[in-house]
XYZ file of C-alpha atoms in Angstrom:
149
model
C -21.167 -4.921 -21.862
C -25.578 -5.325 -22.240
C -24.280 -6.660 -25.939
C -23.348 -10.354 -24.356
C -25.862 -10.625 -21.693
C -27.504 -13.387 -23.342
C -24.317 -14.941 -24.040
C -23.324 -18.577 -21.888
C -20.031 -17.633 -19.992
C -18.260 -20.315 -22.051
C -18.695 -17.476 -24.855
C -17.712 -15.077 -23.064
C -14.904 -17.034 -21.435
C -13.688 -18.523 -24.897
C -13.812 -14.634 -27.074
C -12.717 -11.877 -25.963
C -15.900 -9.624 -26.881
C -14.605 -5.880 -25.388
C -10.961 -6.091 -25.411
C -9.621 -7.750 -28.490
C -7.599 -4.746 -30.327
C -6.782 -2.847 -26.587
C -2.443 -4.370 -25.862
C -1.923 -2.701 -29.144
C -2.240 0.769 -27.440
C 0.535 -1.076 -25.376
C 2.708 -1.593 -28.614
C 2.746 1.482 -29.794
C 5.737 2.706 -30.039
C 5.125 6.443 -29.676
C 3.938 8.047 -26.227
C -0.045 7.682 -25.445
C -0.979 9.365 -22.943
C -4.273 9.479 -21.309
C -6.671 11.931 -19.883
C -9.027 11.523 -17.178
C -11.786 13.405 -16.604
C -14.617 11.621 -14.536
C -14.694 7.769 -13.702
C -12.535 5.323 -14.953
C -13.953 2.096 -13.668
C -12.736 -1.422 -14.797
C -12.515 -1.491 -18.011
C -11.841 2.426 -18.617
C -9.613 2.032 -15.435
C -7.677 -0.343 -18.151
C -7.477 1.417 -20.403
C -5.797 3.992 -18.895
C -3.594 2.270 -17.217
C -2.485 1.199 -21.056
C -1.331 4.160 -22.075
C 1.843 5.549 -21.031
C 0.844 8.161 -18.344
C -2.278 9.803 -16.794
C -2.926 13.153 -15.944
C -6.315 13.411 -14.515
C -8.931 16.123 -14.278
C -9.512 17.223 -10.466
C -12.887 15.051 -10.562
C -11.559 12.044 -11.816
C -12.188 8.274 -9.808
C -11.059 5.308 -10.376
C -11.534 1.346 -9.450
C -11.649 -1.515 -10.070
C -15.480 -2.778 -9.377
C -15.812 -5.964 -10.668
C -15.629 -7.784 -8.117
C -19.163 -6.324 -6.898
C -20.300 -8.836 -10.442
C -18.451 -11.366 -9.258
C -15.932 -11.180 -11.649
C -12.529 -9.932 -11.213
C -10.543 -7.269 -14.111
C -9.946 -8.785 -17.912
C -8.461 -6.166 -19.546
C -4.832 -6.418 -17.406
C -6.156 -4.759 -14.099
C -4.880 -7.490 -12.344
C -1.566 -7.191 -13.288
C -0.649 -3.096 -14.853
C -2.865 -1.908 -11.782
C 0.160 -3.642 -9.239
C 2.788 -2.215 -11.391
C 1.601 0.923 -11.089
C 0.585 0.950 -6.835
C 1.852 -1.635 -5.357
C 0.217 -4.987 -4.051
C -1.159 -3.561 -1.574
C -3.260 -0.727 -3.223
C -4.122 -2.983 -6.105
C -5.679 -5.353 -3.555
C -7.394 -3.852 -1.661
C -9.079 -2.107 -4.606
C -10.124 -5.408 -6.455
C -10.863 -7.312 -3.516
C -13.569 -4.406 -2.265
C -14.158 -2.197 -5.581
C -13.247 0.509 -3.484
C -12.227 4.194 -6.169
C -9.116 6.348 -5.521
C -10.036 9.594 -5.946
C -7.787 11.778 -8.393
C -5.866 13.011 -5.581
C -4.429 9.418 -3.540
C -4.445 7.738 -7.177
C -1.699 10.780 -7.705
C -0.254 10.386 -4.358
C 0.090 6.411 -4.630
C 1.150 7.234 -8.485
C -1.585 5.760 -10.618
C -1.501 9.679 -12.321
C 2.005 11.745 -12.824
C -0.641 14.457 -12.338
C -3.840 16.495 -11.528
C -5.073 19.311 -12.858
C -8.710 21.242 -12.968
C -11.219 19.843 -14.824
C -10.806 23.087 -17.502
C -7.267 22.856 -17.103
C -7.230 18.819 -18.853
C -7.111 19.021 -22.377
C -4.456 21.728 -22.225
C -2.259 20.628 -20.218
C -2.601 16.856 -21.425
C -1.889 18.494 -25.422
C 1.437 20.323 -23.391
C 2.407 17.496 -22.272
C 2.123 16.669 -25.725
C 3.683 19.129 -28.033
C 6.944 18.463 -25.504
C 7.348 15.437 -26.638
C 6.692 15.951 -29.708
C 9.412 18.304 -29.182
C 11.755 15.780 -28.880
C 13.622 12.973 -31.513
C 11.885 10.391 -31.897
C 14.332 7.400 -31.874
C 14.952 8.372 -27.973
C 11.144 8.687 -27.324
C 10.895 5.498 -28.433
C 14.349 3.953 -26.915
C 12.873 5.565 -23.624
C 10.038 3.742 -24.026
C 10.998 0.570 -24.155
C 13.262 0.741 -21.304
C 10.545 2.102 -18.698
C 8.454 -0.274 -19.619
C 11.581 -2.999 -19.580
C 12.408 -1.529 -15.947
């Protein structure tokens, strides 16, 4: 963001400086897991939402604070967040810049599970190993079917 400080509004609006390759994450046919600890705000939250599911440490906080800067979430946050948490929660977060902690994020469906910080990577790797034990064609079909729902 700091690197764009000297660009004009038109330059930033017409170019995709930050997220130009992010949509590739959504097109990967293999499952992608986000393991989140600490703050996942703005682009960090949007990047996590591009993954197939999110495992969060108990210290994780999620938010879309862009409104506080006079802008809106720019990497699909205004589309992905309501799909994950519903319109009311998404509006609350997008219009107020409010953050939600890991427990609330799990309760509303943004994250699939919350674990202690010291177990986060073990949990994510365990999920990955479980997924890897299944046949790739069925995983790809399941991922595609859920994404089309």
